[in-house]
CSV table of C-alpha atoms in Angstrom, one decimal:
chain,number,residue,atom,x,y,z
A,15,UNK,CA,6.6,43.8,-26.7
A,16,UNK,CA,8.3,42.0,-23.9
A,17,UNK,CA,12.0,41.4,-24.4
A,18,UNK,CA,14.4,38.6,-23.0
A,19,UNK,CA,13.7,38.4,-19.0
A,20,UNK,CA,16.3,36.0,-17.0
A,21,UNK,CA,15.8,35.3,-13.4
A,22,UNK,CA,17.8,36.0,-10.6
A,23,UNK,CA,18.7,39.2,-12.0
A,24,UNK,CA,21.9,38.2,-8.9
A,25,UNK,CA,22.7,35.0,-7.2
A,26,UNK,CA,25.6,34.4,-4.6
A,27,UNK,CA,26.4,30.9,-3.9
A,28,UNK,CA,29.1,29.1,-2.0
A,29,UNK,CA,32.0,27.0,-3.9
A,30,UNK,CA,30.8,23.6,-4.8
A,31,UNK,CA,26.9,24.2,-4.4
A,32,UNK,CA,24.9,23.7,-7.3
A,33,UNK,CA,22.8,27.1,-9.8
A,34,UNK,CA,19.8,27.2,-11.7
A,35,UNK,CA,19.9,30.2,-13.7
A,36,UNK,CA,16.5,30.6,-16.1
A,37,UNK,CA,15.9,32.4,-19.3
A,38,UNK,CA,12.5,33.6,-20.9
A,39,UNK,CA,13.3,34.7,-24.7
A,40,UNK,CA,11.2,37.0,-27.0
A,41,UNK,CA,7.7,35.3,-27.9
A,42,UNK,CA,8.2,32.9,-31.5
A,43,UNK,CA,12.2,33.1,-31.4
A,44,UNK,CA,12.9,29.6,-32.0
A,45,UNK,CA,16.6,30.7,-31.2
A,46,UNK,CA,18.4,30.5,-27.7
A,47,UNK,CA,21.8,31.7,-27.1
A,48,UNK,CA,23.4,31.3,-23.7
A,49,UNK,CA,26.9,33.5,-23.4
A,50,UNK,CA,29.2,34.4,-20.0
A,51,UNK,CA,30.4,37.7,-19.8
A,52,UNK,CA,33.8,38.2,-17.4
A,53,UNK,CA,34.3,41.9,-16.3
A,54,UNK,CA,36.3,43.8,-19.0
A,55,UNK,CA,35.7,41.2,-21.9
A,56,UNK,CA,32.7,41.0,-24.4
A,57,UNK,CA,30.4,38.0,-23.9
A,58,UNK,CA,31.7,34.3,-24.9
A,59,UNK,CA,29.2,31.9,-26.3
A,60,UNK,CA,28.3,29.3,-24.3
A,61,UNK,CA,25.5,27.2,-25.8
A,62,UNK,CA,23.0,27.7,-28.7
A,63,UNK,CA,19.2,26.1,-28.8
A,64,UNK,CA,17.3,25.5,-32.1
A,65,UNK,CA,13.5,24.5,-30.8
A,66,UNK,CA,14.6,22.0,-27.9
A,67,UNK,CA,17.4,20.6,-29.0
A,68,UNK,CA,21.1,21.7,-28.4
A,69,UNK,CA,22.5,22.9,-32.0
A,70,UNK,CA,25.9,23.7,-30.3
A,71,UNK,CA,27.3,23.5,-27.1
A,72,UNK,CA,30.8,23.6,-28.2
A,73,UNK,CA,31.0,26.8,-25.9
A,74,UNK,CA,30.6,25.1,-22.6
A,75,UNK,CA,33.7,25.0,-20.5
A,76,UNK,CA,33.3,21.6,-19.0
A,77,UNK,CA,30.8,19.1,-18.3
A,78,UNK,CA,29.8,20.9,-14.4
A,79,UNK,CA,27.8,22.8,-17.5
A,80,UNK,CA,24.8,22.0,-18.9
A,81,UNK,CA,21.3,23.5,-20.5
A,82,UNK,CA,18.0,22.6,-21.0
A,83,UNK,CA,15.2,23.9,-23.5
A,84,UNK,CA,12.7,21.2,-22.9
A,85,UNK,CA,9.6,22.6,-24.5
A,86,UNK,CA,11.3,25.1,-26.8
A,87,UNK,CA,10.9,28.6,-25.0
A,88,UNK,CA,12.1,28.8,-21.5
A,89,UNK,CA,15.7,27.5,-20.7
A,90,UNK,CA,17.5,26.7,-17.8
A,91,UNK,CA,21.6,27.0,-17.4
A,92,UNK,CA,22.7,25.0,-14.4
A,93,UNK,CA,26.3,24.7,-13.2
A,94,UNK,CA,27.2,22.0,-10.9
A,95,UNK,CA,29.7,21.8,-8.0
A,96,UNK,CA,30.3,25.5,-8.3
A,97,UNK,CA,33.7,27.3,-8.5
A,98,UNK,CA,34.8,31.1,-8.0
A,99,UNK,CA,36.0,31.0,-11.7
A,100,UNK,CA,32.3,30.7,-12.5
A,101,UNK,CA,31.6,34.2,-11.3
A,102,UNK,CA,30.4,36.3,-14.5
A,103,UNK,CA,27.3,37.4,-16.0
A,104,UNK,CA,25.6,35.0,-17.5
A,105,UNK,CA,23.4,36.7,-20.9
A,106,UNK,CA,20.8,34.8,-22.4
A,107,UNK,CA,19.7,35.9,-26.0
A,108,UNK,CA,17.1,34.8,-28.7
A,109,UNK,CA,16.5,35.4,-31.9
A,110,UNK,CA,14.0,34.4,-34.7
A,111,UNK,CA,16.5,31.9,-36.0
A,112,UNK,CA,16.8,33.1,-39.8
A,113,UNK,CA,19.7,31.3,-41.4
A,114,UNK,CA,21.0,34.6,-43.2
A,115,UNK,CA,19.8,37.5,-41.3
A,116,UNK,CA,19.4,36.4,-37.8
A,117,UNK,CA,19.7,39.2,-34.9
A,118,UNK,CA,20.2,38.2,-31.2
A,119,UNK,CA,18.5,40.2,-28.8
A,120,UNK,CA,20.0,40.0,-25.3
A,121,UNK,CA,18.5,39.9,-21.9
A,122,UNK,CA,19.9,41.7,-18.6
A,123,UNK,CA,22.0,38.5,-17.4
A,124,UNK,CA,22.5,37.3,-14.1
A,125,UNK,CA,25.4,38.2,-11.8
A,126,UNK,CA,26.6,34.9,-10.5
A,127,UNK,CA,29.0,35.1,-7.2
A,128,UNK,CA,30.6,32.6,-6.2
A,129,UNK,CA,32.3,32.6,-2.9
B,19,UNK,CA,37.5,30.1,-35.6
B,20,UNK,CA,36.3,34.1,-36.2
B,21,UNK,CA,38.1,36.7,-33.6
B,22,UNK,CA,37.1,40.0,-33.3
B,23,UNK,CA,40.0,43.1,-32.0
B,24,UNK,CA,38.5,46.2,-30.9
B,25,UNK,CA,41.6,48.4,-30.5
B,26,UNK,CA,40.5,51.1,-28.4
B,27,UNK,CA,39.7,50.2,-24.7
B,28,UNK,CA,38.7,53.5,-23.7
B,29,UNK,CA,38.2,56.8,-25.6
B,30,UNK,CA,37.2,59.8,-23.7
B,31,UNK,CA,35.8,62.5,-26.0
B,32,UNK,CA,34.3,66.1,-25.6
B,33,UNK,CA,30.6,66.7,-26.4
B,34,UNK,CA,29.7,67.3,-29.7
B,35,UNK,CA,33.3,66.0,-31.4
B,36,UNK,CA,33.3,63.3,-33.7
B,37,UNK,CA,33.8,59.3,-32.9
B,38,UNK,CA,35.0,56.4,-34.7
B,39,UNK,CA,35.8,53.2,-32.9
B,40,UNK,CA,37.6,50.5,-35.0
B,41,UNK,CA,36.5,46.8,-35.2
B,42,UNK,CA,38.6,44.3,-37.7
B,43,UNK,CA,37.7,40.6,-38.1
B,44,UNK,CA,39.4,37.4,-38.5
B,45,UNK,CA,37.4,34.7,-40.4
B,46,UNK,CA,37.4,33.1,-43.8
B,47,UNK,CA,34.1,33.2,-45.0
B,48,UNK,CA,30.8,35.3,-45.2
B,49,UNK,CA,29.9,37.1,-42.0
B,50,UNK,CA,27.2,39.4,-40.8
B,51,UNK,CA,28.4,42.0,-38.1
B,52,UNK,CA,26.7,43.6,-35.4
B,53,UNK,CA,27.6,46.7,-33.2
B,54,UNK,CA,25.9,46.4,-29.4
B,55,UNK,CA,25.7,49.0,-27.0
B,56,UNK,CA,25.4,48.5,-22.8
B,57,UNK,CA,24.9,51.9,-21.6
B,58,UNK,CA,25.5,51.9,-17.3
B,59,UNK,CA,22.9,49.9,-15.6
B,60,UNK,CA,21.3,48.2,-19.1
B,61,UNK,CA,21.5,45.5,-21.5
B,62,UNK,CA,22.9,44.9,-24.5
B,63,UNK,CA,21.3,46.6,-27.0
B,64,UNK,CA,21.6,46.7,-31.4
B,65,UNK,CA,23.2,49.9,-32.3
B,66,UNK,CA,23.4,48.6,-36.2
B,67,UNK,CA,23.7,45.2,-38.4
B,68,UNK,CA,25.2,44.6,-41.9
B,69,UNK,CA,23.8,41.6,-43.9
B,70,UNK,CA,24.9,42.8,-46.9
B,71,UNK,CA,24.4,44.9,-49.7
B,72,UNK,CA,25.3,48.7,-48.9
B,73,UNK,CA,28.2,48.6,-47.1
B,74,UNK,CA,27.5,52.1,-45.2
B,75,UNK,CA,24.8,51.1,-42.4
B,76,UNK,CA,22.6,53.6,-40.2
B,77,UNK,CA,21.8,52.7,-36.7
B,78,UNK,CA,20.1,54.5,-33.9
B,79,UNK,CA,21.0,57.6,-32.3
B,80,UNK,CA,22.8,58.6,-35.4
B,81,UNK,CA,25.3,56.2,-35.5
B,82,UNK,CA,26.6,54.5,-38.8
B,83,UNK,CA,29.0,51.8,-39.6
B,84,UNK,CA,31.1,51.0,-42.4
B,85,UNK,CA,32.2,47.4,-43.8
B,86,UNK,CA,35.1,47.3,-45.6
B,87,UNK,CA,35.9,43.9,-46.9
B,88,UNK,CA,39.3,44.6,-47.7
B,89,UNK,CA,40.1,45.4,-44.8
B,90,UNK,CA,38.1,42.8,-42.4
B,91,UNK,CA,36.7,46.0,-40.6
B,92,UNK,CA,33.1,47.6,-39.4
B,93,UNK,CA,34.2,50.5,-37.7
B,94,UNK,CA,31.8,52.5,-35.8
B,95,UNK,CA,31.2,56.4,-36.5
B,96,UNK,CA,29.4,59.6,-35.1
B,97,UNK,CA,29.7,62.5,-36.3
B,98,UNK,CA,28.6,64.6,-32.8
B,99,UNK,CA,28.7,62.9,-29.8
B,100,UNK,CA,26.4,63.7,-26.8
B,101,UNK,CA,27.3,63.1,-23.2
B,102,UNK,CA,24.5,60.4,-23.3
B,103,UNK,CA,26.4,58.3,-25.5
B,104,UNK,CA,28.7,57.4,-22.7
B,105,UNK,CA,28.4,53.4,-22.6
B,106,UNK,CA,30.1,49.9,-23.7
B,107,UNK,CA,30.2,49.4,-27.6
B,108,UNK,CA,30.8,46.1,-28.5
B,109,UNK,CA,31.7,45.2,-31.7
B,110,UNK,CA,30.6,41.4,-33.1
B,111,UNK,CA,30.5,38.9,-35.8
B,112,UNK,CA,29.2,35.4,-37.1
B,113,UNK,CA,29.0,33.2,-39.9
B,114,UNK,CA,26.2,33.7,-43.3
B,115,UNK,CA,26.0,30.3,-43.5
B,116,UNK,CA,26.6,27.2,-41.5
B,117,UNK,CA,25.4,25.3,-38.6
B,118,UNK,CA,27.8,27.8,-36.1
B,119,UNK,CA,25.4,30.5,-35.1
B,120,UNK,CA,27.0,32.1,-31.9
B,121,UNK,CA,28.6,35.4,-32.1
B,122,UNK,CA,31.7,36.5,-31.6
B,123,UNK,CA,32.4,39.7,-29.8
B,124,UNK,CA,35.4,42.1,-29.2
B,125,UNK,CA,36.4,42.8,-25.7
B,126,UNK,CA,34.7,46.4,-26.0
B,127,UNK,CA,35.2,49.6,-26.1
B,128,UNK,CA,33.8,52.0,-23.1
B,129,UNK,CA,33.2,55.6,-24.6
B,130,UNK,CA,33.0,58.0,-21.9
B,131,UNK,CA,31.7,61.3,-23.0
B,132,UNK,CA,32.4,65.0,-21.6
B,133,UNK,CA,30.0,67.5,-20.9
């Protein structure tokens, strides 16, 4: 079946403009995980989605982050007011949301530049 | 907070010898742990998972991973590499139980394999 699609697969923006970046999770995974990936490191969670609501966004870095889930499968990450620190991949991941035995399955991220 | 040390940053082997990759943990309670695997150009991908029960766990691509609670570690073996094994490994953890769902990775190890 279809896996975890996110769209752009790469976006370059300028400092201080504002970034829509979307994920599509696996069909029924209630689950959404957003994580940032800097070159060299392992992915750092970011935010976490059970149905539409925000179970944890004790990830984000500050408040130019913020994610939406608004009907409970596709979710947006936008970042306002842009800065080059913010350049990373940006992973989105879902899962069926078992309390005990939940598995996160990753999509191919997005490359954000910013300049 | 859980942290995850992956030791080795890079480890060049020869086709066909053997691999282990260490991974040790730092948290106080129940975890389950996860090995992914980015090989160049892809996603993340499972390699293996330990819920519980046996602590010896078989993957794909002949991989297997030990948990040793004694020793907070889930290191990652092969017994014969192949020159298509050449990737990322990322090692990760999160909690059994609790409202905290994200994972927590280690900073990788790329395993580049020799023809």
């Amino acid at each position: 079946g279809a896996g975890v699609s996110q769209t752009p697969s790469n976006k370059v923006t300028e400092k201080g403009k504002y970034v829509e970046l979307r994920c599509d999770p696996i069909s029924g995974h209630t689950a959404l995980y957003w994580y940032r990936q800097s070159l060299g490191q392992g992915p750092e969670f970011l935010i976490y989605f059970q149905g539409t609501g925000a179970a944890d966004d004790s990830g984000l870095p500050n408040d130019r982050f913020f994610a939406v889930r608004p009907e409970g499968s596709v979710s947006t990450l936008k970042i306002q007011r842009t800065e080059r620190g913010d350049s990373a991949v940006y992973l989105c991941a879902s899962s069926k949301g078992d309390m005990r035995t939940d598995t996160q399955y990753f999509g191919p991220g997005t490359r954000l530049t910013v300049l | 907070a859980q942290s995850v040390s992956q030791h080795n940053h890079h480890v060049i082997l020869s086709e066909a010898a053997s691999l282990e990759l260490g991974c040790n943990y730092s948290y106080g309670g129940t975890v389950n742990l996860f090995w992914y695997v980015q090989y160049p150009g892809q996603h993340l991908q499972l390699l293996l998972k330990y819920f519980s029960g046996d602590p010896l766990v078989k993957g794909i691509k002949g991989f297997e991973a030990e948990f040793i609670k004694s020793k907070f570690s889930f290191n990652l073996r092969k017994p014969s590499v192949q020159w298509s094994d050449t990737a990322e490994y990322f090692c990760a953890v999160n909690a059994r139980s609790g409202s905290a769902r994200q994972l927590t990775f280690g900073s990788g190890t790329q395993l580049t394999v020799l023809p």
